[in-house]
Coordinates of C-alpha atoms and ligand atoms in Angstrom, one line a residue:
Chain A
M841 CA 116.9 18.3 32.6
L842 CA 115.1 16.7 29.8
L843 CA 117.0 18.8 27.3
A844 CA 120.2 17.8 29.1
L845 CA 119.4 14.1 28.6
L846 CA 118.3 14.6 25.0
V847 CA 121.7 16.2 24.3
L848 CA 123.6 13.8 26.4
W849 CA 122.2 10.5 25.1
P850 CA 123.4 10.6 21.5
L851 CA 126.8 11.9 22.8
M852 CA 127.1 9.0 25.2
Q853 CA 126.2 6.6 22.3
I854 CA 128.9 8.1 20.2
A855 CA 131.4 7.7 23.1
E856 CA 130.2 4.1 23.7
F857 CA 129.5 5.0 27.2
R858 CA 126.9 2.5 28.4
P859 CA 125.9 3.0 31.9
S860 CA 124.5 -0.5 32.1
D861 CA 128.1 -1.9 31.7
L862 CA 128.9 -0.4 35.0
F863 CA 126.3 -2.6 36.7
D864 CA 127.1 -5.8 34.7
A865 CA 127.6 -8.6 37.2
R866 CA 130.9 -9.7 35.9
N867 CA 132.4 -6.2 35.7
L868 CA 131.1 -5.5 39.2
E869 CA 132.9 -8.5 40.6
V870 CA 136.2 -7.6 39.0
M871 CA 135.9 -3.9 39.9
G872 CA 134.9 -4.8 43.5
G873 CA 137.7 -7.2 44.0
F874 CA 140.2 -4.6 42.6
L875 CA 138.9 -1.9 44.8
G876 CA 138.6 -4.1 47.8
Q877 CA 142.4 -4.6 47.5
F878 CA 143.0 -0.8 47.8
F879 CA 142.8 -1.3 51.5
P880 CA 145.4 -1.8 53.0
P881 CA 147.9 -0.1 50.7
N882 CA 150.9 -2.1 49.9
M883 CA 153.6 -0.9 52.3
S884 CA 156.1 -3.7 51.9
G885 CA 159.7 -2.6 51.9
D886 CA 160.3 -4.0 48.5
F887 CA 157.4 -2.2 46.8
L888 CA 158.1 1.0 48.7
A889 CA 161.7 0.9 47.3
Y890 CA 160.4 0.5 43.8
A891 CA 157.9 3.3 44.4
L892 CA 160.6 5.6 45.8
K893 CA 162.8 5.0 42.8
A894 CA 159.8 5.6 40.5
T895 CA 158.9 8.8 42.5
I896 CA 162.3 10.2 42.1
E897 CA 162.3 9.4 38.4
T898 CA 158.9 11.1 37.9
L899 CA 160.1 14.2 40.0
A900 CA 163.3 14.3 37.9
M901 CA 161.4 14.2 34.7
A902 CA 158.9 16.9 35.7
T903 CA 161.7 19.1 37.2
A904 CA 164.0 18.7 34.3
G905 CA 161.1 19.3 31.9
I906 CA 159.9 22.5 33.7
A907 CA 163.5 23.8 33.8
L908 CA 163.9 23.4 30.1
A909 CA 160.4 24.9 29.6
M910 CA 161.5 28.0 31.5
L911 CA 164.6 28.3 29.3
L912 CA 162.3 28.2 26.3
A913 CA 159.5 30.3 27.9
L914 CA 161.6 33.3 29.3
P915 CA 163.1 34.5 26.0
L916 CA 160.0 33.9 24.1
G917 CA 157.8 35.6 26.8
L918 CA 160.0 38.6 27.0
V919 CA 160.0 39.0 23.2
L920 CA 156.2 38.9 23.3
T921 CA 155.8 41.5 26.1
H922 CA 154.8 44.8 24.6
S923 CA 156.0 46.8 27.6
L924 CA 159.6 45.6 26.9
S925 CA 159.5 46.7 23.3
V926 CA 162.0 49.4 22.6
S927 CA 160.7 50.1 19.1
R928 CA 157.3 50.8 20.3
I929 CA 158.6 53.9 22.1
G930 CA 158.1 56.8 19.7
P931 CA 157.5 54.6 17.7
G932 CA 161.0 54.4 16.6
S933 CA 163.0 52.5 14.0
G934 CA 162.7 48.8 13.7
R935 CA 159.0 48.8 14.6
G936 CA 158.1 46.5 11.7
A937 CA 160.9 44.1 12.4
G938 CA 159.8 44.1 16.1
E939 CA 156.3 43.2 15.3
A940 CA 157.4 40.4 12.9
V941 CA 159.6 39.0 15.6
R942 CA 156.7 39.2 18.0
A943 CA 154.4 37.4 15.6
A944 CA 157.0 34.6 15.1
A945 CA 157.3 34.2 18.9
R946 CA 153.6 34.1 19.3
A947 CA 153.1 31.5 16.6
T948 CA 156.0 29.4 18.1
L949 CA 154.3 29.4 21.5
L950 CA 151.0 28.5 19.9
I951 CA 152.4 25.5 18.2
L952 CA 154.3 24.3 21.2
R953 CA 151.4 24.4 23.6
G954 CA 148.8 23.5 20.9
I955 CA 150.1 19.9 20.7
P956 CA 149.4 18.0 23.9
E957 CA 152.4 16.8 25.8
L958 CA 151.3 13.1 25.4
V959 CA 151.4 13.6 21.6
W960 CA 154.8 15.1 21.8
A961 CA 155.8 12.2 24.0
L962 CA 154.6 9.6 21.4
L963 CA 156.4 11.4 18.7
L964 CA 159.6 11.8 20.7
V965 CA 159.4 8.1 21.9
R966 CA 160.0 7.2 18.3
A967 CA 163.1 9.4 18.1
F968 CA 164.6 8.7 21.6
G969 CA 163.2 5.3 22.3
L970 CA 161.4 4.4 25.6
G971 CA 162.7 6.2 28.6
P972 CA 162.5 9.5 30.5
A973 CA 164.3 11.6 27.8
A974 CA 161.1 11.6 25.6
G975 CA 159.0 12.6 28.7
V976 CA 161.4 15.4 29.6
L977 CA 161.3 17.0 26.1
A978 CA 157.6 16.5 25.8
I979 CA 157.0 18.5 29.0
A980 CA 159.7 21.0 28.0
L981 CA 157.8 21.8 24.7
T982 CA 154.2 21.9 25.8
Y983 CA 154.9 23.6 29.1
G984 CA 157.4 26.0 27.5
G985 CA 154.5 27.1 25.2
M986 CA 152.2 27.6 28.1
L987 CA 154.7 29.3 30.4
G988 CA 155.8 31.7 27.7
K989 CA 152.3 32.9 27.0
V990 CA 151.3 33.2 30.6
Y991 CA 154.6 34.9 31.5
S992 CA 154.1 37.7 29.1
E993 CA 150.5 38.1 30.2
I994 CA 151.6 38.4 33.8
L995 CA 154.3 40.9 32.9
E996 CA 151.8 42.9 30.9
S997 CA 149.1 43.0 33.6
G998 CA 151.3 44.6 36.3
D999 CA 152.6 48.2 36.4
T1000 CA 154.7 48.4 33.2
R1001 CA 155.8 52.0 33.8
P1002 CA 159.0 51.2 35.6
A1003 CA 160.3 49.0 32.7
R1004 CA 159.3 51.5 30.0
V1005 CA 161.0 54.3 31.9
L1006 CA 164.2 52.2 32.1
L1007 CA 164.0 51.5 28.3
E1008 CA 163.6 55.3 27.9
S1009 CA 166.9 55.8 29.6
G1010 CA 168.8 53.5 27.4
S1011 CA 168.6 50.3 29.3
G1012 CA 168.4 46.9 27.4
R1013 CA 165.3 44.7 27.4
L1014 CA 166.5 42.1 29.7
M1015 CA 167.7 44.6 32.4
A1016 CA 164.5 46.5 32.1
F1017 CA 162.7 43.2 32.9
F1018 CA 165.0 42.5 35.9
Y1019 CA 164.9 46.0 37.3
G1020 CA 161.5 47.1 36.2
L1021 CA 159.1 44.2 36.0
L1022 CA 160.5 41.3 38.1
P1023 CA 160.1 43.0 41.5
G1024 CA 156.4 43.4 40.9
A1025 CA 155.7 40.2 39.0
G1026 CA 158.3 37.8 40.6
Q1027 CA 155.8 36.3 43.1
E1028 CA 153.2 35.6 40.5
L1029 CA 155.7 34.2 38.0
A1030 CA 157.1 31.9 40.6
S1031 CA 153.7 30.6 41.8
Y1032 CA 152.5 30.0 38.3
T1033 CA 155.7 28.1 37.5
I1034 CA 155.3 26.0 40.6
Y1035 CA 151.7 25.2 39.7
R1036 CA 152.9 24.2 36.1
W1037 CA 155.4 22.0 37.9
E1038 CA 152.7 20.3 39.8
C1039 CA 150.8 19.7 36.5
A1040 CA 154.1 18.4 35.0
V1041 CA 154.3 15.9 37.7
R1042 CA 150.8 14.7 36.7
A1043 CA 151.7 14.7 33.0
S1044 CA 154.9 12.7 33.6
V1045 CA 152.9 10.1 35.4
I1046 CA 150.6 9.9 32.4
M1047 CA 153.6 9.6 30.0
G1048 CA 154.8 6.8 32.1
F1049 CA 151.9 4.8 30.8
V1050 CA 153.4 5.2 27.3
G1051 CA 156.8 4.1 28.4
A1052 CA 158.5 7.1 29.7
G1053 CA 159.3 5.4 33.1
G1054 CA 158.5 6.6 36.7
L1055 CA 155.3 6.3 38.7
G1056 CA 153.1 6.1 35.6
Q1057 CA 155.0 3.0 34.4
L1058 CA 154.8 1.4 37.8
M1059 CA 151.2 2.1 38.1
D1060 CA 150.6 0.8 34.6
Q1061 CA 152.1 -2.5 35.7
S1062 CA 150.1 -2.7 39.0
M1063 CA 146.9 -2.0 37.1
K1064 CA 147.6 -4.6 34.7
M1065 CA 148.0 -7.1 37.4
L1066 CA 145.0 -5.6 39.2
N1067 CA 147.0 -5.2 42.3
G1068 CA 144.8 -2.6 44.2
G1069 CA 147.2 -2.4 47.2
E1070 CA 150.0 -1.2 45.0
V1071 CA 147.8 1.2 43.1
S1072 CA 146.5 2.8 46.4
T1073 CA 150.1 3.3 47.6
I1074 CA 150.9 5.1 44.4
L1075 CA 147.7 7.3 44.7
I1076 CA 148.9 8.2 48.3
I1077 CA 152.2 9.2 46.8
F1078 CA 150.4 11.4 44.2
L1079 CA 148.6 13.2 47.1
L1080 CA 151.8 13.8 49.0
L1081 CA 153.4 15.3 45.8
V1082 CA 150.6 17.7 45.3
L1083 CA 150.9 18.7 49.0
L1084 CA 154.6 19.1 48.4
A1085 CA 154.0 21.4 45.5
D1086 CA 151.6 23.5 47.5
A1087 CA 154.2 23.8 50.4
L1088 CA 156.8 24.7 47.8
S1089 CA 154.6 27.4 46.4
V1090 CA 153.9 28.9 49.7
F1091 CA 157.6 28.8 50.7
L1092 CA 158.6 30.5 47.5
R1093 CA 156.0 33.3 47.8
K1094 CA 157.2 34.0 51.4
L1095 CA 160.8 34.0 50.1
L1096 CA 160.0 36.6 47.4
A1097 CA 157.7 38.8 49.6
Chain B
M1294 CA 173.0 73.3 21.0
S1295 CA 171.7 71.1 23.7
F1296 CA 168.3 70.8 22.1
E1297 CA 166.2 72.4 19.5
L1298 CA 162.4 72.2 18.9
D1299 CA 161.2 73.6 15.7
R1300 CA 157.4 74.2 15.4
I1301 CA 156.6 71.1 17.3
G1302 CA 153.0 69.9 17.1
L1303 CA 151.7 66.8 18.9
I1304 CA 148.5 64.9 18.8
H1305 CA 148.4 62.1 21.4
S1306 CA 147.8 58.8 19.7
N1307 CA 145.1 57.7 22.1
G1308 CA 142.0 59.5 23.3
Q1309 CA 142.0 63.0 22.1
A1310 CA 139.4 64.4 19.8
Q1311 CA 140.4 64.9 16.2
G1312 CA 142.8 67.7 15.7
Q1313 CA 143.1 68.3 19.4
R1314 CA 146.8 69.1 19.9
A1315 CA 148.6 68.7 23.1
L1316 CA 151.3 71.0 21.7
R1317 CA 150.9 73.5 18.9
A1318 CA 153.9 75.0 16.9
V1319 CA 156.2 75.1 19.9
S1320 CA 159.7 76.3 19.2
I1321 CA 162.3 76.3 21.8
S1322 CA 166.1 75.8 21.9
A1323 CA 168.7 75.9 24.4
A1324 CA 172.5 76.0 24.5
R1325 CA 174.5 73.7 26.6
G1326 CA 174.5 74.6 30.3
E1327 CA 171.2 76.6 30.2
R1328 CA 168.6 76.2 33.0
L1329 CA 164.9 76.5 32.0
A1330 CA 161.8 76.3 34.0
I1331 CA 158.5 75.5 32.2
I1332 CA 155.4 76.7 34.0
G1333 CA 151.7 76.6 33.1
P1334 CA 148.4 75.4 34.3
S1335 CA 147.6 71.7 34.5
G1336 CA 147.0 70.2 31.1
A1337 CA 149.1 72.8 29.4
G1338 CA 151.4 70.3 27.8
K1339 CA 154.4 70.6 30.1
T1340 CA 154.9 66.8 30.6
T1341 CA 154.3 66.2 26.8
L1342 CA 157.0 68.8 26.0
L1343 CA 159.5 67.1 28.3
R1344 CA 158.7 63.7 27.0
I1345 CA 159.4 64.9 23.5
L1346 CA 162.8 66.0 24.7
A1347 CA 163.4 62.7 26.4
T1348 CA 162.7 61.0 23.0
S1349 CA 159.9 59.0 24.6
I1350 CA 157.3 60.3 22.3
R1351 CA 157.7 61.5 18.7
P1352 CA 156.1 64.8 17.7
T1353 CA 153.4 64.7 15.0
E1354 CA 154.8 67.8 13.4
G1355 CA 158.0 69.8 13.4
R1356 CA 161.7 69.0 13.9
V1357 CA 163.4 67.7 17.1
S1358 CA 167.1 67.8 17.8
V1359 CA 168.5 66.5 21.1
L1360 CA 172.1 66.7 22.0
G1361 CA 173.0 67.5 18.5
T1362 CA 171.1 64.9 16.6
N1363 CA 167.6 64.0 15.3
P1364 CA 166.7 61.1 17.6
W1365 CA 164.1 59.7 15.1
Q1366 CA 166.7 59.2 12.4
L1367 CA 169.1 57.2 14.5
S1368 CA 169.5 53.4 14.4
S1369 CA 168.2 51.7 17.4
R1370 CA 171.7 51.2 18.8
E1371 CA 172.5 55.0 18.4
L1372 CA 169.1 55.9 19.9
R1373 CA 169.9 53.8 22.9
R1374 CA 173.2 55.5 23.4
L1375 CA 171.5 58.9 23.1
R1376 CA 168.8 57.9 25.6
S1377 CA 171.4 56.8 28.2
G1378 CA 172.6 60.4 28.2
V1379 CA 169.3 61.9 28.8
G1380 CA 167.9 61.8 32.3
F1381 CA 164.2 62.2 33.1
I1382 CA 162.9 62.8 36.7
H1383 CA 159.3 61.8 36.7
Q1384 CA 156.5 63.4 38.7
A1385 CA 155.4 60.0 40.1
P1386 CA 158.6 58.0 40.5
P1387 CA 158.3 54.9 38.3
I1388 CA 160.0 52.6 40.8
P1389 CA 158.7 49.1 41.8
P1390 CA 157.4 49.3 45.4
R1391 CA 159.3 46.1 46.3
Q1392 CA 162.7 47.4 45.1
R1393 CA 165.4 48.6 47.5
V1394 CA 166.4 52.1 47.3
I1395 CA 170.0 51.3 46.3
T1396 CA 168.7 49.1 43.4
A1397 CA 166.4 51.9 42.2
V1398 CA 169.2 54.3 42.2
I1399 CA 171.7 51.9 40.5
A1400 CA 169.0 51.5 37.7
G1401 CA 170.0 55.0 36.6
R1402 CA 173.2 53.5 35.0
L1403 CA 171.6 50.5 33.2
G1404 CA 172.0 52.2 29.9
Q1405 CA 175.8 52.7 30.5
W1406 CA 176.9 49.6 32.3
P1407 CA 177.5 46.3 30.4
W1408 CA 174.7 43.9 31.0
W1409 CA 176.8 41.5 33.3
K1410 CA 177.5 44.4 35.6
S1411 CA 173.8 45.4 35.9
A1412 CA 173.0 41.6 36.4
L1413 CA 175.5 41.1 39.1
S1414 CA 174.2 44.3 40.8
L1415 CA 170.9 42.6 41.3
I1416 CA 172.7 40.1 43.6
Y1417 CA 175.3 42.5 45.1
P1418 CA 175.4 46.1 44.1
A1419 CA 178.5 46.9 42.0
D1420 CA 178.6 50.5 43.5
I1421 CA 177.4 51.4 46.9
A1422 CA 179.4 54.6 47.5
G1423 CA 178.0 56.3 44.4
P1424 CA 174.3 55.9 45.1
R1425 CA 175.0 56.7 48.8
E1426 CA 176.6 59.9 47.8
Q1427 CA 173.7 61.0 45.5
L1428 CA 171.1 60.1 48.3
A1429 CA 173.1 62.1 50.8
R1430 CA 172.9 65.2 48.6
L1431 CA 169.1 64.9 49.1
D1432 CA 169.3 64.0 52.8
L1433 CA 168.3 60.4 52.3
A1434 CA 171.6 58.5 52.8
D1435 CA 170.2 56.6 55.8
R1436 CA 167.4 54.9 53.6
L1437 CA 169.9 53.2 51.2
F1438 CA 169.0 49.7 52.0
D1439 CA 165.3 50.3 52.7
R1440 CA 162.6 49.1 50.5
C1441 CA 160.9 51.7 48.5
D1442 CA 157.4 50.9 49.8
R1443 CA 158.6 52.1 53.2
L1444 CA 159.1 55.6 52.0
S1445 CA 156.8 58.7 51.9
G1446 CA 155.8 60.3 48.7
G1447 CA 158.4 63.1 49.1
Q1448 CA 161.2 60.6 50.0
L1449 CA 160.3 58.4 46.9
Q1450 CA 160.4 61.5 44.7
R1451 CA 163.9 62.1 46.0
V1452 CA 165.0 58.6 45.3
G1453 CA 163.7 59.3 41.7
V1454 CA 165.9 62.4 41.7
A1455 CA 168.9 60.5 43.0
R1456 CA 168.6 57.9 40.3
V1457 CA 168.8 60.5 37.6
L1458 CA 171.7 62.3 39.4
Y1459 CA 173.5 58.9 39.5
Q1460 CA 172.8 58.6 35.8
R1461 CA 175.0 61.7 35.1
P1462 CA 173.0 62.7 32.0
D1463 CA 174.0 65.4 29.5
L1464 CA 170.5 66.7 29.4
L1465 CA 168.6 66.8 32.7
L1466 CA 164.8 66.8 32.4
A1467 CA 162.6 67.0 35.5
D1468 CA 158.7 66.8 35.4
E1469 CA 157.5 68.6 38.5
P1470 CA 160.3 67.0 40.5
V1471 CA 159.3 68.5 43.9
S1472 CA 155.5 68.3 43.7
A1473 CA 155.3 66.1 46.8
M1474 CA 157.8 67.9 48.9
D1475 CA 157.5 70.7 51.5
P1476 CA 159.1 74.0 50.6
A1477 CA 162.4 73.3 52.5
L1478 CA 163.0 70.0 50.8
A1479 CA 161.8 71.4 47.5
D1480 CA 164.5 74.0 47.7
L1481 CA 167.2 71.5 48.7
T1482 CA 166.2 69.3 45.7
V1483 CA 165.9 72.0 43.1
G1484 CA 169.3 73.5 44.5
Q1485 CA 171.0 70.1 44.0
L1486 CA 169.7 69.9 40.4
H1487 CA 171.2 73.4 39.7
A1488 CA 174.4 72.4 41.4
E1489 CA 174.6 69.3 39.2
A1490 CA 173.8 71.3 36.0
Q1491 CA 176.3 74.0 36.9
S1492 CA 179.1 71.8 38.0
R1493 CA 179.0 69.6 34.9
G1494 CA 177.9 72.2 32.5
V1495 CA 174.7 70.3 31.5
T1496 CA 171.4 71.6 30.5
L1497 CA 168.5 71.5 33.0
V1498 CA 164.8 71.7 32.0
A1499 CA 162.3 71.4 34.8
S1500 CA 158.5 71.8 34.6
L1501 CA 157.2 73.3 37.9
H1502 CA 153.8 73.6 39.4
A1503 CA 155.1 76.3 41.8
V1504 CA 155.7 79.7 40.2
D1505 CA 157.8 80.9 43.2
I1506 CA 160.4 78.1 42.7
A1507 CA 160.6 78.8 38.9
L1508 CA 161.1 82.6 39.4
R1509 CA 163.6 82.2 42.3
W1510 CA 165.9 79.6 40.7
F1511 CA 165.8 79.7 37.0
P1512 CA 167.5 82.2 34.7
R1513 CA 165.0 81.4 31.9
V1514 CA 161.2 80.8 32.4
I1515 CA 158.9 79.4 29.8
G1516 CA 155.1 79.8 30.0
L1517 CA 153.0 77.2 28.3
K1518 CA 149.2 77.3 28.0
A1519 CA 146.9 75.0 26.1
G1520 CA 149.8 73.5 24.2
E1521 CA 151.1 76.9 23.0
L1522 CA 154.2 78.8 24.0
V1523 CA 153.0 82.0 25.8
F1524 CA 156.3 83.5 26.9
D1525 CA 160.1 82.7 27.1
L1526 CA 161.6 85.3 29.5
P1527 CA 164.1 85.8 32.2
P1528 CA 162.5 85.8 35.5
A1529 CA 162.9 89.6 35.9
K1530 CA 160.7 90.1 32.9
V1531 CA 157.8 87.7 34.1
S1532 CA 155.3 90.2 35.5
E1533 CA 152.4 89.5 37.7
S1534 CA 150.0 90.3 34.9
V1535 CA 151.7 87.8 32.5
L1536 CA 151.4 85.1 35.3
R1537 CA 147.8 85.9 35.8
D1538 CA 147.1 85.6 32.1
L1539 CA 148.9 82.3 32.1
Y1540 CA 146.9 80.8 34.9
A1541 CA 143.8 82.7 34.0
S1542 CA 143.5 83.4 37.7
E1543 CA 140.9 86.1 38.5
T1544 CA 141.2 85.4 42.3
G1545 CA 144.8 86.4 42.3
V1546 CA 146.1 83.1 43.7
L1547 CA 149.0 81.7 41.8
P1548 CA 150.3 78.2 42.6
S1549 CA 153.2 78.1 44.9
Q1550 CA 155.2 75.5 46.8
D1551 CA 153.9 76.3 50.2
N1552 CA 150.4 77.0 49.0
Q1553 CA 150.5 80.5 50.6
P1554 CA 148.9 83.2 48.6
F1555 CA 151.7 84.0 46.2
H1556 CA 151.1 87.6 45.3
A1557 CA 152.0 88.5 48.8
S1558 CA 155.6 88.1 48.1
F1559 CA 155.5 89.8 44.8
E1560 CA 157.6 92.7 45.7
G1561 CA 160.7 90.5 45.4
Y1562 CA 160.2 90.1 41.7
A1563 CA 160.5 92.4 38.8
T1564 CA 157.6 93.7 36.9
D1565 CA 157.7 94.4 33.3
D1566 CA 155.6 97.6 33.6
T1567 CA 157.7 99.4 36.2
P1568 CA 159.1 102.6 34.8
G1569 CA 162.5 102.1 33.3
G1570 CA 161.7 98.7 32.0
S1571 CA 164.6 96.8 33.6
G1572 CA 162.7 96.1 36.7
Q1573 CA 164.0 94.8 40.0
V1574 CA 166.6 92.1 40.3
P1575 CA 165.0 88.8 41.3
L1576 CA 165.8 87.3 44.6
A1577 CA 169.1 85.5 44.5
P1578 CA 168.8 81.8 44.7
P1579 CA 169.7 80.4 48.2
R1580 CA 173.2 79.4 48.3
V1581 CA 173.8 75.7 47.4
I1582 CA 175.2 73.8 50.4
Ligands
LIG2091 N1 149.1 59.6 27.0 C1 148.2 60.6 26.7 N2 147.3 60.2 25.9 C2 146.3 61.1 25.5 N3 146.3 62.5 25.9 C3 147.2 62.8 26.7 C4 148.3 61.9 27.1 N4 149.1 62.6 28.0 C5 148.6 63.8 28.0 N5 147.5 64.0 27.2 C6 146.7 65.2 27.1 O1 147.6 66.3 26.5 C7 147.4 67.5 27.2 C8 148.6 68.0 27.8 O2 149.0 67.0 28.9 P1 150.2 67.2 29.8 O3 151.5 67.3 28.9 O4 150.3 66.1 30.7 O5 150.0 68.5 30.6 P2 150.7 69.1 31.9 O6 151.9 68.2 32.2 O7 151.1 70.4 31.6 O8 149.7 69.0 33.0 C9 146.2 67.3 28.1 O9 145.1 67.8 27.5 C10 146.2 65.8 28.3 O10 144.9 65.4 28.6
LIG2092 MG1 152.3 67.1 33.9

C-alpha cells in the first residue's frame, strides 16, 4: 500500500492530477450543477431528432469503417496465415518469396494498427477536411490492422488440416479458406468482427469530438454548453448501441451455428 | 510410369532423433493401372510413403517421380496442376465437422474448377448429381445434405472416399481407407476403389492395417517395416512366415479387418514354401457390384 502510494505520487504529479482539485468548492459547484441536470434526460422531440440523425451518422461511420477494414484485413490475414501457404508444403518452390510477402503483410498490419485511430483521423482531417470521411478511413486503417492480425490468429488456432489437405489436392488459397477453414472458424471470426464494430462505434464517437460528425460532435456541443440533460440522453443512446451490438453478435452466432 | 521412388530416405523435420529415418532407401515403381497394397506394423512408414507420393512431403534423400515428372522441380502453377490429379484418402477424414456432406464431396474438384464455380458452390452446389452418384457407390446417397458431424466414423470415412472418387485423380492414394469400417463395408469400399482404378485405368496405392484385405484384393503387396521395404510380392507369394516376420508376431495373430484370428483362414492363401513353388491361387476378389 505504502509502496503503491510512493510509486503513484510522483506519477500523479507528472500527470498534474491533484485530488484536491476535485474538492475545490468552485469546481464542485459547477460539476454538481452539471451532474444535477443529467436527470431528467432531455427527451424533447427537437433534440431527439438531432440525436437520431447523429446516431445514424455514427453507425454509418462505424459500419462503413468496419466494412472497409474487413476488405483490408481479409486478404492480409489470409496472406499471413501459415496453414494457407502452398509453398510451405514440401517445402516447395517459392518458399522465400512466400516468406517475404508474409513479412510485408505483417509489417503493413503492424503499422496500420500501431497508429491509433484518433491520430489517423487527425491526419486525415487535414486531407479530407472536417466530416465523416476522415472518420471512416481512420477506422478502416486501424481496425483493418487489428482484424487482419486477429483473423489470421483465429484461423491458425483451429483445425488447419482440412485446408492443408485441400491445398495438397491442388486447390487455391482462397478456396482452401472457404472450404477448409471458414466452417470451423466462421463463428469466431464473425463475433470478433462484431465486437470490433462495437469498438468502432465508440471510436467514431471520440472522433466526433475532433470534428468527424455524429454523436461525438453532438456530445461535444452539449458538454461545452454544460447541458447535462442532453449528455445523459446521449449516454443512454450509447448503452442502447452496445446492447444492439451484443444482440447482433448473438444473432449472427446462431445464424452460423 | 505412374510413379517411381528411387532410394527414398526421409527424416521428419520435427521431433525425431538425429538420423532417425521414417523411410530408408525405399525404391518402388508402378506402371499406370497397377494396384498396390502397403502393409506393415504401426509406425512402419506407410503414411509417410503415401504422403511422399502425394507430394505433400519432400523426401530428404532419393528421387521421386509422380505421373511422369519430378514434382519438386515444377513451378508452383505446374505443381498445383499435378496435385489436382493426385487423390489422397486420409485415414482420419480432414473434413470440417460443420460442413455438409455434399460440400465436402464437391471440395474434391476445387483443384480443377475455376474459382468462381467453387465460390458459387458454397451458396448452391454447381453439381448435385455427381456427388450423389459417388456417395451412392458407397451406400451413403441418403446423407447428401446432412452435416458431417452427424455421421459415424465409418460414414465420415466413406465421405472422404467419395470426395476423392469425385476428384477423378490419375493416381489414387489411400491411407488405411477402411480402418473405421466393419468387414462388409470395408469390402464394399475397397471394391469401389478397385472398380474406379480398373475402369479408368489409374493407379491405386492403399496402405491397409488388415492383412486379409490386402491379400484378397491386391495383385501386388508391399511390406514395410521400420522404414524399410521388406518385400514386394504378388499375394500368392506372401507366405505366413513372411507375414509373421513383418509383424514380429510370436502369438500368431495377424491384424485383420474383422479382428478374428487371421491364421485360421490361411488355407485360402498361397505359401511360398509349398512344394512346387507356385503355391495356391489366392481367393478371387468378391465381384464388384
Ligand atoms: N509429422 C511427423 N513428424 C515427426 N515424425 C513423424 C511424423 N509423421 C510420422 N512420424 C514418424 O515416422 C514414423 C513413420 O510414421 P508413419 O508413416 O505414420 O507410419 P505408419 O503410417 O506406418 O503407422 C514413425 O516413427 C512416426 O513416429
Ligand atoms: Mg499411418
